[in-house]
MMTF fields as JSON, N, C-alpha, C and O atoms, coordinates in Angstrom:
{
  "mmtfVersion": "1.0.0",
  "mmtfProducer": "UNKNOWN",
  "numBonds": 371,
  "numAtoms": 372,
  "numGroups": 93,
  "numChains": 1,
  "numModels": 1,
  "chainsPerModel": [1],
  "groupsPerChain": [93],
  "chainIdList": ["A"],
  "bondAtomList": [4, 2, 8, 6, 12, 10, 16, 14, 20, 18, 24, 22, 28, 26, 32, 30, 36, 34, 40, 38, 44, 42, 48, 46, 52, 50, 56, 54, 60, 58, 64, 62, 68, 66, 72, 70, 76, 74, 80, 78, 84, 82, 88, 86, 92, 90, 96, 94, 100, 98, 104, 102, 108, 106, 112, 110, 116, 114, 120, 118, 124, 122, 128, 126, 132, 130, 136, 134, 140, 138, 144, 142, 148, 146, 152, 150, 156, 154, 160, 158, 164, 162, 168, 166, 172, 170, 176, 174, 180, 178, 184, 182, 188, 186, 192, 190, 196, 194, 200, 198, 204, 202, 208, 206, 212, 210, 216, 214, 220, 218, 224, 222, 228, 226, 232, 230, 236, 234, 240, 238, 244, 242, 248, 246, 252, 250, 256, 254, 260, 258, 264, 262, 268, 266, 272, 270, 276, 274, 280, 278, 284, 282, 288, 286, 292, 290, 296, 294, 300, 298, 304, 302, 308, 306, 312, 310, 316, 314, 320, 318, 324, 322, 328, 326, 332, 330, 336, 334, 340, 338, 344, 342, 348, 346, 352, 350, 356, 354, 360, 358, 364, 362, 368, 366],
  "bondOrderList": [1, 1, 1, 1, 1, 1, 1, 1, 1, 1, 1, 1, 1, 1, 1, 1, 1, 1, 1, 1, 1, 1, 1, 1, 1, 1, 1, 1, 1, 1, 1, 1, 1, 1, 1, 1, 1, 1, 1, 1, 1, 1, 1, 1, 1, 1, 1, 1, 1, 1, 1, 1, 1, 1, 1, 1, 1, 1, 1, 1, 1, 1, 1, 1, 1, 1, 1, 1, 1, 1, 1, 1, 1, 1, 1, 1, 1, 1, 1, 1, 1, 1, 1, 1, 1, 1, 1, 1, 1, 1, 1, 1],
  "groupList": [{"groupName": "ASP", "atomNameList": ["N", "CA", "C", "O"], "elementList": ["N", "C", "C", "O"], "formalChargeList": [0, 0, 0, 0], "bondAtomList": [1, 0, 2, 1, 3, 2], "bondOrderList": [1, 1, 2], "singleLetterCode": "D", "chemCompType": "L-PEPTIDE LINKING"}, {"groupName": "VAL", "atomNameList": ["N", "CA", "C", "O"], "elementList": ["N", "C", "C", "O"], "formalChargeList": [0, 0, 0, 0], "bondAtomList": [1, 0, 2, 1, 3, 2], "bondOrderList": [1, 1, 2], "singleLetterCode": "V", "chemCompType": "L-PEPTIDE LINKING"}, {"groupName": "LEU", "atomNameList": ["N", "CA", "C", "O"], "elementList": ["N", "C", "C", "O"], "formalChargeList": [0, 0, 0, 0], "bondAtomList": [1, 0, 2, 1, 3, 2], "bondOrderList": [1, 1, 2], "singleLetterCode": "L", "chemCompType": "L-PEPTIDE LINKING"}, {"groupName": "GLY", "atomNameList": ["N", "CA", "C", "O"], "elementList": ["N", "C", "C", "O"], "formalChargeList": [0, 0, 0, 0], "bondAtomList": [1, 0, 2, 1, 3, 2], "bondOrderList": [1, 1, 2], "singleLetterCode": "G", "chemCompType": "PEPTIDE LINKING"}, {"groupName": "SER", "atomNameList": ["N", "CA", "C", "O"], "elementList": ["N", "C", "C", "O"], "formalChargeList": [0, 0, 0, 0], "bondAtomList": [1, 0, 2, 1, 3, 2], "bondOrderList": [1, 1, 2], "singleLetterCode": "S", "chemCompType": "L-PEPTIDE LINKING"}, {"groupName": "PRO", "atomNameList": ["N", "CA", "C", "O"], "elementList": ["N", "C", "C", "O"], "formalChargeList": [0, 0, 0, 0], "bondAtomList": [1, 0, 2, 1, 3, 2], "bondOrderList": [1, 1, 2], "singleLetterCode": "P", "chemCompType": "L-PEPTIDE LINKING"}, {"groupName": "THR", "atomNameList": ["N", "CA", "C", "O"], "elementList": ["N", "C", "C", "O"], "formalChargeList": [0, 0, 0, 0], "bondAtomList": [1, 0, 2, 1, 3, 2], "bondOrderList": [1, 1, 2], "singleLetterCode": "T", "chemCompType": "L-PEPTIDE LINKING"}, {"groupName": "ARG", "atomNameList": ["N", "CA", "C", "O"], "elementList": ["N", "C", "C", "O"], "formalChargeList": [0, 0, 0, 0], "bondAtomList": [1, 0, 2, 1, 3, 2], "bondOrderList": [1, 1, 2], "singleLetterCode": "R", "chemCompType": "L-PEPTIDE LINKING"}, {"groupName": "PHE", "atomNameList": ["N", "CA", "C", "O"], "elementList": ["N", "C", "C", "O"], "formalChargeList": [0, 0, 0, 0], "bondAtomList": [1, 0, 2, 1, 3, 2], "bondOrderList": [1, 1, 2], "singleLetterCode": "F", "chemCompType": "L-PEPTIDE LINKING"}, {"groupName": "GLU", "atomNameList": ["N", "CA", "C", "O"], "elementList": ["N", "C", "C", "O"], "formalChargeList": [0, 0, 0, 0], "bondAtomList": [1, 0, 2, 1, 3, 2], "bondOrderList": [1, 1, 2], "singleLetterCode": "E", "chemCompType": "L-PEPTIDE LINKING"}, {"groupName": "ALA", "atomNameList": ["N", "CA", "C", "O"], "elementList": ["N", "C", "C", "O"], "formalChargeList": [0, 0, 0, 0], "bondAtomList": [1, 0, 2, 1, 3, 2], "bondOrderList": [1, 1, 2], "singleLetterCode": "A", "chemCompType": "L-PEPTIDE LINKING"}, {"groupName": "LYS", "atomNameList": ["N", "CA", "C", "O"], "elementList": ["N", "C", "C", "O"], "formalChargeList": [0, 0, 0, 0], "bondAtomList": [1, 0, 2, 1, 3, 2], "bondOrderList": [1, 1, 2], "singleLetterCode": "K", "chemCompType": "L-PEPTIDE LINKING"}, {"groupName": "ILE", "atomNameList": ["N", "CA", "C", "O"], "elementList": ["N", "C", "C", "O"], "formalChargeList": [0, 0, 0, 0], "bondAtomList": [1, 0, 2, 1, 3, 2], "bondOrderList": [1, 1, 2], "singleLetterCode": "I", "chemCompType": "L-PEPTIDE LINKING"}, {"groupName": "GLN", "atomNameList": ["N", "CA", "C", "O"], "elementList": ["N", "C", "C", "O"], "formalChargeList": [0, 0, 0, 0], "bondAtomList": [1, 0, 2, 1, 3, 2], "bondOrderList": [1, 1, 2], "singleLetterCode": "Q", "chemCompType": "L-PEPTIDE LINKING"}, {"groupName": "HIS", "atomNameList": ["N", "CA", "C", "O"], "elementList": ["N", "C", "C", "O"], "formalChargeList": [0, 0, 0, 0], "bondAtomList": [1, 0, 2, 1, 3, 2], "bondOrderList": [1, 1, 2], "singleLetterCode": "H", "chemCompType": "L-PEPTIDE LINKING"}, {"groupName": "TRP", "atomNameList": ["N", "CA", "C", "O"], "elementList": ["N", "C", "C", "O"], "formalChargeList": [0, 0, 0, 0], "bondAtomList": [1, 0, 2, 1, 3, 2], "bondOrderList": [1, 1, 2], "singleLetterCode": "W", "chemCompType": "L-PEPTIDE LINKING"}, {"groupName": "TYR", "atomNameList": ["N", "CA", "C", "O"], "elementList": ["N", "C", "C", "O"], "formalChargeList": [0, 0, 0, 0], "bondAtomList": [1, 0, 2, 1, 3, 2], "bondOrderList": [1, 1, 2], "singleLetterCode": "Y", "chemCompType": "L-PEPTIDE LINKING"}, {"groupName": "MET", "atomNameList": ["N", "CA", "C", "O"], "elementList": ["N", "C", "C", "O"], "formalChargeList": [0, 0, 0, 0], "bondAtomList": [1, 0, 2, 1, 3, 2], "bondOrderList": [1, 1, 2], "singleLetterCode": "M", "chemCompType": "L-PEPTIDE LINKING"}, {"groupName": "CYS", "atomNameList": ["N", "CA", "C", "O"], "elementList": ["N", "C", "C", "O"], "formalChargeList": [0, 0, 0, 0], "bondAtomList": [1, 0, 2, 1, 3, 2], "bondOrderList": [1, 1, 2], "singleLetterCode": "C", "chemCompType": "L-PEPTIDE LINKING"}],
  "groupTypeList": [0, 1, 2, 3, 4, 5, 0, 2, 6, 2, 7, 8, 9, 1, 10, 9, 0, 10, 3, 8, 11, 7, 12, 2, 7, 13, 3, 9, 10, 6, 10, 9, 10, 10, 8, 10, 14, 4, 1, 14, 2, 9, 2, 0, 3, 2, 10, 5, 7, 7, 15, 16, 14, 16, 7, 8, 14, 4, 10, 0, 10, 6, 4, 10, 1, 3, 7, 8, 7, 6, 10, 5, 10, 10, 0, 0, 10, 1, 10, 0, 3, 17, 7, 8, 10, 1, 10, 10, 18, 13, 14, 15, 9],
  "groupIdList": [1, 2, 3, 4, 5, 6, 7, 8, 9, 10, 11, 12, 13, 14, 15, 16, 17, 18, 19, 20, 21, 22, 23, 24, 25, 26, 27, 28, 29, 30, 31, 32, 33, 34, 35, 36, 37, 38, 39, 40, 41, 42, 43, 44, 45, 46, 47, 48, 49, 50, 51, 52, 53, 54, 55, 56, 57, 58, 59, 60, 61, 62, 63, 64, 65, 66, 67, 68, 69, 70, 71, 72, 73, 74, 75, 76, 77, 78, 79, 80, 81, 82, 83, 84, 85, 86, 87, 88, 89, 90, 91, 92, 93],
  "secStructList": [7, 7, 6, 6, 7, 7, 7, 3, 3, 3, 3, 3, 3, 3, 3, 1, 1, 6, 6, 7, 1, 1, 3, 3, 3, 3, 3, 3, 3, 3, 3, 5, 4, 4, 4, 6, 6, 5, 7, 7, 7, 7, 7, 7, 1, 7, 7, 6, 6, 7, 3, 3, 3, 3, 3, 3, 3, 3, 6, 6, 3, 3, 7, 7, 7, 3, 3, 3, 3, 7, 7, 7, 7, 6, 6, 7, 7, 7, 6, 6, 7, 7, 7, 7, 7, 7, 7, 7, 7, 7, 7, 7, 7],
  "xCoordList": [20.107, 20.253, 20.448, 20.71, 20.327, 20.42, 21.853, 22.371, 22.491, 23.856, 24.809, 25.727, 24.591, 25.477, 25.291, 26.08, 24.273, 24.087, 23.322, 22.471, 23.63, 22.943, 21.589, 21.302, 20.775, 19.559, 19.976, 21.064, 19.131, 19.411, 18.363, 17.175, 18.79, 17.855, 17.687, 18.659, 16.456, 16.144, 15.336, 14.604, 15.463, 14.572, 13.513, 13.829, 12.27, 11.202, 10.51, 10.519, 9.91, 9.096, 7.85, 7.922, 6.719, 5.465, 4.985, 4.897, 4.676, 4.316, 3.065, 2.685, 2.435, 1.272, 1.686, 0.884, 2.923, 3.376, 4.666, 5.441, 4.885, 6.057, 7.359, 8.423, 7.305, 8.492, 8.836, 9.836, 8.017, 8.215, 8.306, 9.103, 7.483, 7.372, 6.424, 6.561, 5.457, 4.477, 4.579, 3.771, 5.588, 5.818, 4.852, 4.766, 4.129, 3.137, 3.658, 3.302, 4.486, 5.034, 6.503, 6.898, 7.297, 8.682, 9.135, 8.604, 10.106, 10.593, 11.613, 12.181, 11.844, 12.797, 12.081, 11.087, 12.606, 12.077, 13.256, 14.285, 13.111, 14.173, 13.865, 12.788, 14.827, 14.753, 15.513, 16.744, 14.777, 15.394, 15.94, 15.263, 17.17, 17.805, 16.986, 16.89, 16.399, 15.61, 14.394, 13.852, 13.965, 12.817, 13.245, 12.499, 14.469, 15.001, 15.021, 14.83, 15.25, 15.341, 14.08, 14.155, 12.939, 11.683, 11.252, 11.608, 10.478, 9.964, 8.452, 7.933, 7.752, 6.293, 5.893, 6.123, 5.298, 4.865, 3.352, 2.639, 2.87, 1.44, 1.256, 1.66, 0.645, 0.451, -1.023, -1.855, -1.356, -2.76, -2.926, -1.95, -4.173, -4.468, -4.349, -4.441, -4.148, -4.101, -5.522, -6.388, -5.755, -7.094, -7.461, -6.593, -8.742, -9.174, -9.16, -9.252, -9.041, -9.103, -8.125, -8.464, -6.953, -5.996, -4.652, -4.205, -4.018, -2.681, -1.638, -1.756, -0.616, 0.523, 1.808, 1.787, 2.909, 4.227, 5.136, 5.002, 6.065, 6.985, 8.387, 8.567, 9.365, 10.741, 11.491, 11.064, 12.626, 13.47, 14.869, 15.309, 15.559, 16.935, 17.769, 17.34, 18.962, 19.918, 21.306, 21.727, 22.014, 23.329, 23.159, 22.358, 23.898, 23.783, 22.922, 22.908, 22.2, 21.356, 19.882, 19.416, 19.164, 17.716, 17.041, 17.482, 15.98, 15.258, 14.519, 14.371, 14.069, 13.129, 11.843, 11.565, 11.077, 9.806, 8.745, 8.593, 8.014, 6.889, 5.605, 5.637, 4.481, 3.215, 2.23, 2.341, 1.274, 0.216, -1.06, -1.041, -2.153, -3.455, -4.126, -4.114, -4.705, -5.4, -6.775, -7.34, -7.292, -8.604, -9.707, -9.471, -10.913, -12.045, -12.333, -11.939, -13.008, -13.44, -14.401, -15.05, -14.482, -15.317, -16.77, -17.443, -17.278, -18.676, -18.883, -20.002, -17.832, -17.967, -18.636, -18.357, -19.511, -20.071, -19.005, -18.34, -18.855, -17.869, -18.643, -18.576, -19.373, -20.251, -19.482, -19.938, -18.326, -17.582, -16.612, -15.799, -16.677, -15.826, -14.431, -14.082, -13.661, -12.272, -11.394, -11.785, -10.208, -9.239, -8.002, -7.578, -7.448, -6.226, -5.15, -5.42, -3.96, -2.81, -1.814, -1.626, -1.197, -0.2, 1.064, 1.031, 2.159, 3.451, 4.38, 4.365, 5.169, 6.102, 7.323, 7.26, 8.41, 9.589, 9.94, 9.694, 10.494, 10.922, 12.418, 13.155, 12.854, 14.292, 14.787, 14.542, 15.475, 16.027, 17.549, 18.178, 18.121, 19.59, 20.199, 21.421],
  "yCoordList": [-6.902, -7.628, -6.661, -5.477, -7.146, -6.318, -6.342, -7.391, -5.173, -5.034, -6.088, -6.534, -6.477, -7.429, -8.883, -9.736, -9.187, -10.583, -11.361, -10.813, -12.63, -13.467, -13.967, -13.899, -14.465, -15.17, -16.383, -16.927, -16.798, -17.952, -19.026, -18.725, -20.259, -21.382, -21.889, -22.275, -21.887, -22.344, -23.622, -23.842, -24.45, -25.592, -25.173, -24.504, -25.563, -25.233, -26.511, -27.533, -26.413, -27.501, -26.892, -25.848, -27.539, -27.177, -28.416, -29.497, -28.253, -29.403, -29.115, -27.963, -30.193, -30.075, -29.71, -29.169, -30.0, -29.808, -28.989, -29.002, -28.278, -27.416, -28.204, -27.643, -29.48, -30.321, -30.964, -31.674, -30.722, -31.224, -32.744, -33.305, -33.39, -34.85, -35.265, -36.35, -34.38, -34.662, -33.592, -32.667, -33.749, -32.794, -33.103, -34.237, -32.071, -32.232, -31.804, -32.401, -30.79, -30.27, -29.942, -29.496, -30.172, -29.73, -29.531, -30.145, -28.683, -28.417, -27.305, -26.986, -26.716, -25.633, -24.391, -24.467, -23.245, -21.955, -21.016, -21.163, -20.061, -19.093, -17.8, -17.223, -17.359, -16.058, -15.091, -15.066, -14.305, -13.453, -12.168, -11.485, -11.852, -10.623, -9.399, -8.425, -9.451, -8.324, -8.023, -6.919, -8.988, -8.811, -8.916, -9.416, -8.434, -8.401, -9.786, -9.925, -10.792, -12.186, -12.672, -13.495, -12.17, -12.672, -13.92, -14.113, -14.752, -15.981, -15.992, -15.723, -16.297, -16.371, -17.736, -18.046, -18.538, -19.872, -19.903, -19.284, -20.61, -20.866, -22.374, -23.112, -22.814, -24.246, -24.571, -23.835, -25.656, -26.07, -27.387, -28.051, -27.744, -29.018, -29.036, -30.106, -27.889, -27.854, -27.722, -27.146, -28.246, -28.203, -26.762, -25.987, -26.407, -25.063, -24.879, -25.841, -23.604, -23.216, -24.005, -24.424, -24.196, -25.037, -24.326, -23.637, -24.498, -23.957, -24.92, -26.135, -24.363, -25.118, -24.399, -23.222, -25.114, -24.577, -24.672, -25.585, -23.721, -23.732, -23.321, -22.675, -23.709, -23.274, -23.4, -24.096, -22.7, -22.704, -23.182, -23.01, -23.784, -24.225, -23.638, -23.61, -23.174, -22.712, -23.088, -22.683, -23.868, -24.403, -25.12, -26.05, -24.705, -25.383, -24.608, -24.933, -23.584, -22.756, -23.135, -23.465, -23.081, -23.317, -22.12, -21.648, -21.63, -20.473, -20.837, -22.009, -19.816, -20.018, -20.595, -20.408, -21.282, -21.85, -20.758, -20.041, -20.645, -19.722, -20.53, -21.754, -19.845, -20.555, -19.691, -18.466, -20.353, -19.661, -20.463, -21.641, -19.812, -20.476, -20.314, -19.233, -21.39, -21.33, -20.692, -20.694, -20.157, -19.508, -20.556, -21.742, -20.116, -21.055, -21.578, -20.964, -22.693, -23.228, -22.236, -21.442, -22.289, -21.345, -21.382, -20.352, -22.539, -22.637, -22.534, -22.733, -22.228, -22.049, -20.727, -19.703, -20.757, -19.509, -18.889, -19.59, -17.596, -16.899, -15.914, -14.702, -16.448, -15.641, -14.651, -13.527, -15.05, -14.151, -13.258, -12.57, -13.256, -12.39, -12.962, -13.993, -12.281, -12.669, -11.456, -10.327, -11.699, -10.622, -10.968, -12.123, -9.984, -10.16, -9.263, -8.125, -9.761, -8.955, -8.985, -10.014, -7.88, -7.786, -7.213, -6.187, -7.869, -7.372, -7.281, -8.145, -6.258, -6.081, -5.333, -4.587, -5.538, -4.751, -3.934, -4.362, -2.8, -1.942, -2.104, -2.238, -2.092, -2.172, -0.75, -0.162, -0.211, 1.137, 1.026, 0.426, 1.591, 1.576, 2.49, 2.625],
  "zCoordList": [-22.995, -21.748, -20.583, -20.796, -19.388, -18.191, -17.689, -17.305, -17.696, -17.182, -17.746, -17.058, -18.98, -19.624, -19.212, -19.618, -18.42, -18.016, -19.072, -19.772, -19.176, -20.165, -19.646, -18.451, -20.562, -20.15, -19.315, -19.509, -18.408, -17.552, -17.771, -17.879, -17.836, -17.88, -16.458, -15.808, -15.981, -14.627, -14.709, -15.675, -13.716, -13.559, -12.536, -11.552, -12.766, -11.822, -11.371, -12.058, -10.188, -9.644, -9.016, -8.367, -9.209, -8.561, -7.829, -8.411, -6.55, -5.721, -4.905, -4.697, -4.45, -3.563, -2.14, -1.379, -1.783, -0.4, -0.374, -1.33, 0.733, 0.872, 0.934, 0.671, 1.272, 1.313, -0.025, -0.132, -1.045, -2.409, -2.468, -3.219, -1.669, -1.727, -2.866, -3.43, -3.198, -4.248, -5.351, -5.42, -6.202, -7.293, -8.434, -8.906, -8.866, -9.938, -11.306, -12.322, -11.335, -12.585, -12.356, -11.279, -13.385, -13.363, -14.794, -15.719, -14.961, -16.302, -16.281, -15.236, -17.437, -17.578, -18.066, -18.789, -17.655, -18.086, -18.277, -17.617, -19.171, -19.418, -18.679, -18.826, -17.886, -17.225, -18.127, -18.129, -18.882, -19.895, -19.298, -18.529, -19.661, -19.195, -19.624, -18.878, -20.822, -21.333, -20.471, -20.527, -19.68, -18.787, -17.334, -16.492, -17.037, -15.677, -15.033, -13.825, -15.847, -15.391, -14.683, -13.771, -15.096, -14.532, -15.306, -16.468, -14.623, -15.229, -15.075, -13.992, -16.142, -16.123, -16.664, -17.833, -15.811, -16.223, -16.362, -15.572, -17.349, -17.486, -17.41, -18.309, -16.33, -16.099, -16.19, -15.66, -16.848, -16.912, -16.164, -15.814, -15.929, -15.296, -13.784, -13.182, -13.148, -11.686, -11.144, -11.801, -9.968, -9.366, -8.986, -8.583, -9.113, -8.73, -7.209, -6.447, -6.789, -5.366, -4.497, -3.39, -4.991, -4.272, -4.132, -5.05, -2.984, -2.747, -3.306, -3.153, -3.956, -4.47, -4.064, -3.703, -4.127, -3.763, -4.979, -5.795, -5.096, -6.231, -5.785, -4.753, -6.585, -6.373, -7.696, -8.617, -7.755, -8.94, -8.56, -7.423, -9.526, -9.353, -10.491, -11.645, -10.145, -11.151, -10.664, -9.58, -11.477, -11.08, -9.748, -9.648, -8.726, -7.428, -6.437, -5.25, -6.905, -6.026, -6.178, -7.269, -5.06, -5.048, -4.398, -3.35, -5.011, -4.477, -3.193, -2.847, -2.511, -1.412, -2.007, -3.191, -1.197, -1.652, -1.626, -0.637, -2.73, -2.8, -2.875, -3.008, -2.789, -2.942, -3.711, -3.746, -4.319, -5.047, -4.905, -4.547, -5.189, -5.141, -6.489, -7.077, -6.968, -8.25, -8.071, -6.977, -9.149, -9.144, -9.017, -9.244, -8.654, -8.631, -10.039, -11.031, -10.115, -11.408, -12.065, -11.383, -13.373, -14.123, -13.675, -13.717, -13.245, -12.853, -11.34, -10.868, -10.565, -9.115, -8.78, -9.404, -7.802, -7.274, -6.371, -5.607, -6.466, -5.643, -4.779, -4.984, -3.815, -2.972, -2.12, -1.915, -1.622, -0.737, -1.499, -0.881, -2.804, -3.615, -3.788, -3.214, -4.577, -4.798, -4.578, -4.875, -4.058, -3.887, -4.705, -4.757, -5.323, -6.09, -5.516, -5.131, -5.46, -5.06, -6.204, -6.854, -6.436, -7.489, -6.883, -6.203, -7.127, -6.657, -7.851, -8.728, -7.883, -8.978, -8.482, -7.504, -9.158, -8.826, -10.074, -11.202, -9.857, -10.967, -11.137, -10.16, -12.359, -12.632, -12.864, -13.918, -11.888, -11.987, -12.065, -11.193, -13.083, -13.217, -12.167, -12.101]
}
């Protein structure tokens, strides 16, 4: 574990709107101490090329709202190309 902290169970929500009036997915995920309390969700059934919003809840705290965009459908032409961004943090003791 990381610095003696336990794994955390978080609640997550994915919505069509930033105000979370139209929640599409919700559930629980484990933020494992062994992985610096990161959470990786794999969601299916979301529409292609669409922006969605997400947030996490733990105890009485709620995260800032984030957003992501789904990839084009497998049979979509991607004439203007695709760009990917990757962000990561390093855990340095």
